[in-house]
Amino acid sequence: MPPAVVLVTGVSRWLGGALAAELAADPLIGRVIGVDTVPPSQEMLRRLGRTEFVRADIRNPLIGKVIAAASVDTVVHMNISSTPAGSGGRAPMKELNVIGTMQLLAACQRAPSVRRFVLKSTSAVYGASSRDPAVFTEAMQARAVPSGGFAKDSLDIEGYVRAFSRRRPEVEVAMLRFTNFIGPRIDSLLTGFFRMPVVPTALGYDARVQLLHEDDALAVLTRATTGDFTGTVNVGGAGTLLLSQAIRRLGRVEVPIPTPALGSVGRLSRRFGFVDYSPEQMRFLNFGRVVDTTVLRERFGYTPRYTTEAALDDYARTVPPVVSPRLVHSVTSRARSVLEHAGDAATAVGERLRPAPPAPGLRAVRDA
């Protein structure tokens, strides 16, 4: 039985808006309500069709009135920030992720109409370390528990959702642990990383990367919203690539540098807004992460159309190649020397530099 009224959080991002538009195109669904702290772009508003946009903050208890007034029966929670820079800093990011989820779950608990809850989670809950298994199944836990950032927030969020499920056992709960998104339209951490003409990587490491195409992510979210699957499922494309292979296939220039210098480069990158090179992101780029998708295929009933390799190839159509092989060689040799010295320089002046205070409120952020 299809849902009657669906509420989708985070509709101002590409994936949340695409899901709301997909659900709104289904005539069997009565109403689709999109919620976010910032309004969607004009292009996204046109795409949303009959979706009713409500500018609301899920951290505010008033979200409960939205759910109760519309008799929402299905909630899809996608308003989870993965980058401090996109949220105005780490404190607002944690407040949106953790406090926002707690308020949303409290509203769902009070609303007798709610019968299904879908969480867009992440495979980052498994962490990234040298002790990781070859593949993670849904029953496994992180060998090195994430101590902060987006991964730690996601762990906390999953814990709150499980607690909600115990308090409201009649509500169907589905938690989707997505691998890294990639595609021509989605703006994610990894797409920003791969768009850099010169890609700093950790010397001595070559991570295994598992990707999920944006179209497969949208199809899984739609199926989870309208279907009857309950439980936790890993979502990723078949196959893996080494990070060095992915960089070469995209025509980028890989510059392996020592890990201490990479940390300084990450701080400089975040400061100047190039790429949000957070510590957890750097651990992922060192060790990688691969998940088992047997549950996705056999119990959830979906096989991704794109493999990891095919998803990267589709994304490559939007990435202009490096100008010439001679430029590649020149940039590689010069950039390696510059970046190695940048680490020492950044550390020396780090104590004197202070980031500008974040702007009040929240801006639209990237998909994880």
Tab-separated table of N, CA and C in Angstrom, residues 251-310:
chain	number	residue	atom	x	y	z
A	251	GLY	N	41.620	11.808	-15.415
A	251	GLY	CA	42.582	12.733	-15.991
A	251	GLY	C	43.136	13.725	-14.993
A	252	ARG	N	43.053	13.380	-13.704
A	252	ARG	CA	43.599	14.266	-12.678
A	252	ARG	C	45.082	13.968	-12.446
A	253	VAL	N	45.730	14.833	-11.694
A	253	VAL	CA	47.135	14.665	-11.344
A	253	VAL	C	47.224	14.263	-9.879
A	254	GLU	N	47.711	13.057	-9.618
A	254	GLU	CA	47.874	12.595	-8.245
A	254	GLU	C	49.237	13.026	-7.715
A	255	VAL	N	49.223	13.599	-6.505
A	255	VAL	CA	50.468	14.036	-5.873
A	255	VAL	C	50.565	13.373	-4.494
A	256	PRO	N	51.245	12.231	-4.381
A	256	PRO	CA	51.401	11.599	-3.060
A	256	PRO	C	52.355	12.413	-2.199
A	257	ILE	N	51.922	12.749	-1.013
A	257	ILE	CA	52.753	13.515	-0.087
A	257	ILE	C	52.689	12.856	1.297
A	258	PRO	N	53.663	13.114	2.150
A	258	PRO	CA	53.653	12.509	3.492
A	258	PRO	C	52.399	12.882	4.274
A	259	THR	N	51.959	11.956	5.115
A	259	THR	CA	50.711	12.156	5.861
A	259	THR	C	50.703	13.424	6.702
A	260	PRO	N	51.777	13.770	7.449
A	260	PRO	CA	51.735	15.028	8.225
A	260	PRO	C	51.497	16.251	7.350
A	261	ALA	N	52.124	16.286	6.187
A	261	ALA	CA	51.911	17.413	5.274
A	261	ALA	C	50.496	17.407	4.729
A	262	LEU	N	49.926	16.204	4.534
A	262	LEU	CA	48.564	16.111	4.022
A	262	LEU	C	47.583	16.728	5.005
A	263	GLY	N	47.851	16.535	6.311
A	263	GLY	CA	46.989	17.160	7.306
A	263	GLY	C	47.013	18.673	7.209
A	264	SER	N	48.188	19.243	6.979
A	264	SER	CA	48.298	20.694	6.834
A	264	SER	C	47.615	21.166	5.565
A	265	VAL	N	47.754	20.385	4.492
A	265	VAL	CA	47.079	20.735	3.240
A	265	VAL	C	45.572	20.718	3.446
A	266	GLY	N	45.102	19.731	4.225
A	266	GLY	CA	43.672	19.667	4.506
A	266	GLY	C	43.175	20.899	5.237
A	267	ARG	N	43.953	21.380	6.210
A	267	ARG	CA	43.553	22.583	6.938
A	267	ARG	C	43.538	23.804	6.025
A	268	LEU	N	44.533	23.915	5.157
A	268	LEU	CA	44.557	25.029	4.212
A	268	LEU	C	43.388	24.951	3.241
A	269	SER	N	43.097	23.729	2.778
A	269	SER	CA	41.999	23.529	1.833
A	269	SER	C	40.667	23.946	2.445
A	270	ARG	N	40.438	23.550	3.703
A	270	ARG	CA	39.195	23.938	4.374
A	270	ARG	C	39.139	25.449	4.592
A	271	ARG	N	40.286	26.026	4.951
A	271	ARG	CA	40.309	27.459	5.236
A	271	ARG	C	39.922	28.279	4.005
A	272	PHE	N	40.442	27.898	2.846
A	272	PHE	CA	40.191	28.675	1.633
A	272	PHE	C	39.012	28.146	0.825
A	273	GLY	N	38.314	27.127	1.340
A	273	GLY	CA	37.079	26.680	0.721
A	273	GLY	C	37.240	25.857	-0.533
A	274	PHE	N	38.412	25.227	-0.729
A	274	PHE	CA	38.590	24.402	-1.924
A	274	PHE	C	37.827	23.084	-1.773
A	275	VAL	N	38.221	22.282	-0.808
A	275	VAL	CA	37.582	21.005	-0.516
A	275	VAL	C	37.588	20.834	0.999
A	276	ASP	N	36.489	20.312	1.543
A	276	ASP	CA	36.422	20.108	2.995
A	276	ASP	C	37.166	18.832	3.357
A	277	TYR	N	38.478	18.948	3.461
A	277	TYR	CA	39.383	17.821	3.732
A	277	TYR	C	39.375	17.535	5.237
A	278	SER	N	38.278	17.004	5.767
A	278	SER	CA	38.186	16.745	7.196
A	278	SER	C	39.055	15.544	7.570
A	279	PRO	N	39.410	15.405	8.856
A	279	PRO	CA	40.224	14.252	9.265
A	279	PRO	C	39.590	12.908	8.916
A	280	GLU	N	38.260	12.781	9.078
A	280	GLU	CA	37.613	11.508	8.745
A	280	GLU	C	37.655	11.255	7.237
A	281	GLN	N	37.547	12.312	6.443
A	281	GLN	CA	37.648	12.153	5.003
A	281	GLN	C	39.051	11.699	4.621
A	282	MET	N	40.055	12.219	5.287
A	282	MET	CA	41.424	11.813	4.981
A	282	MET	C	41.666	10.361	5.380
A	283	ARG	N	41.072	9.907	6.489
A	283	ARG	CA	41.201	8.498	6.859
A	283	ARG	C	40.561	7.602	5.818
A	284	PHE	N	39.417	8.025	5.298
A	284	PHE	CA	38.774	7.249	4.241
A	284	PHE	C	39.662	7.186	3.001
A	285	LEU	N	40.285	8.309	2.648
A	285	LEU	CA	41.143	8.339	1.471
A	285	LEU	C	42.442	7.568	1.691
A	286	ASN	N	42.788	7.310	2.944
A	286	ASN	CA	43.953	6.469	3.243
A	286	ASN	C	43.613	4.986	3.154
A	287	PHE	N	42.524	4.595	3.821
A	287	PHE	CA	42.234	3.175	3.993
A	287	PHE	C	41.064	2.674	3.138
A	288	GLY	N	40.180	3.566	2.709
A	288	GLY	CA	39.038	3.139	1.917
A	288	GLY	C	38.006	2.406	2.754
A	289	ARG	N	36.946	1.938	2.074
A	289	ARG	CA	35.883	1.217	2.754
A	289	ARG	C	35.024	0.518	1.713
A	290	VAL	N	34.734	-0.759	1.930
A	290	VAL	CA	33.901	-1.529	1.009
A	290	VAL	C	32.831	-2.255	1.821
A	291	VAL	N	31.597	-2.250	1.338
A	291	VAL	CA	30.496	-2.887	2.064
A	291	VAL	C	29.910	-4.032	1.244
A	292	ASP	N	29.360	-5.003	1.944
A	292	ASP	CA	28.676	-6.127	1.318
A	292	ASP	C	27.244	-5.711	0.976
A	293	THR	N	26.785	-6.016	-0.229
A	293	THR	CA	25.454	-5.586	-0.675
A	293	THR	C	24.515	-6.756	-0.914
A	294	THR	N	24.756	-7.874	-0.241
A	294	THR	CA	23.888	-9.042	-0.411
A	294	THR	C	22.462	-8.732	0.036
A	295	VAL	N	22.309	-8.048	1.170
A	295	VAL	CA	20.975	-7.703	1.664
A	295	VAL	C	20.256	-6.794	0.681
A	296	LEU	N	20.980	-5.872	0.083
A	296	LEU	CA	20.385	-4.962	-0.902
A	296	LEU	C	19.782	-5.741	-2.060
A	297	ARG	N	20.498	-6.732	-2.562
A	297	ARG	CA	20.028	-7.483	-3.725
A	297	ARG	C	18.969	-8.522	-3.362
A	298	GLU	N	19.152	-9.218	-2.251
A	298	GLU	CA	18.290	-10.358	-1.960
A	298	GLU	C	17.081	-10.005	-1.097
A	299	ARG	N	17.239	-9.155	-0.102
A	299	ARG	CA	16.106	-8.823	0.763
A	299	ARG	C	15.421	-7.527	0.343
A	300	PHE	N	16.214	-6.514	0.051
A	300	PHE	CA	15.637	-5.237	-0.369
A	300	PHE	C	15.067	-5.347	-1.779
A	301	GLY	N	15.722	-6.159	-2.609
A	301	GLY	CA	15.197	-6.403	-3.950
A	301	GLY	C	15.640	-5.420	-5.006
A	302	TYR	N	16.857	-4.874	-4.868
A	302	TYR	CA	17.337	-3.927	-5.872
A	302	TYR	C	18.800	-4.207	-6.189
A	303	THR	N	19.105	-4.256	-7.474
A	303	THR	CA	20.480	-4.399	-7.944
A	303	THR	C	20.866	-3.121	-8.674
A	304	PRO	N	21.871	-2.385	-8.201
A	304	PRO	CA	22.248	-1.123	-8.847
A	304	PRO	C	22.544	-1.306	-10.331
A	305	ARG	N	22.082	-0.361	-11.133
A	305	ARG	CA	22.313	-0.397	-12.579
A	305	ARG	C	23.771	-0.112	-12.911
A	306	TYR	N	24.407	0.720	-12.112
A	306	TYR	CA	25.789	1.125	-12.369
A	306	TYR	C	26.725	0.412	-11.416
A	307	THR	N	27.801	-0.141	-11.953
A	307	THR	CA	28.896	-0.611	-11.107
A	307	THR	C	29.705	0.604	-10.650
A	308	THR	N	30.641	0.379	-9.752
A	308	THR	CA	31.527	1.471	-9.326
A	308	THR	C	32.256	2.071	-10.516
A	309	GLU	N	32.760	1.210	-11.393
A	309	GLU	CA	33.502	1.682	-12.566
A	309	GLU	C	32.606	2.468	-13.506
A	310	ALA	N	31.386	1.950	-13.752
A	310	ALA	CA	30.473	2.629	-14.664
A	310	ALA	C	30.008	3.970	-14.092
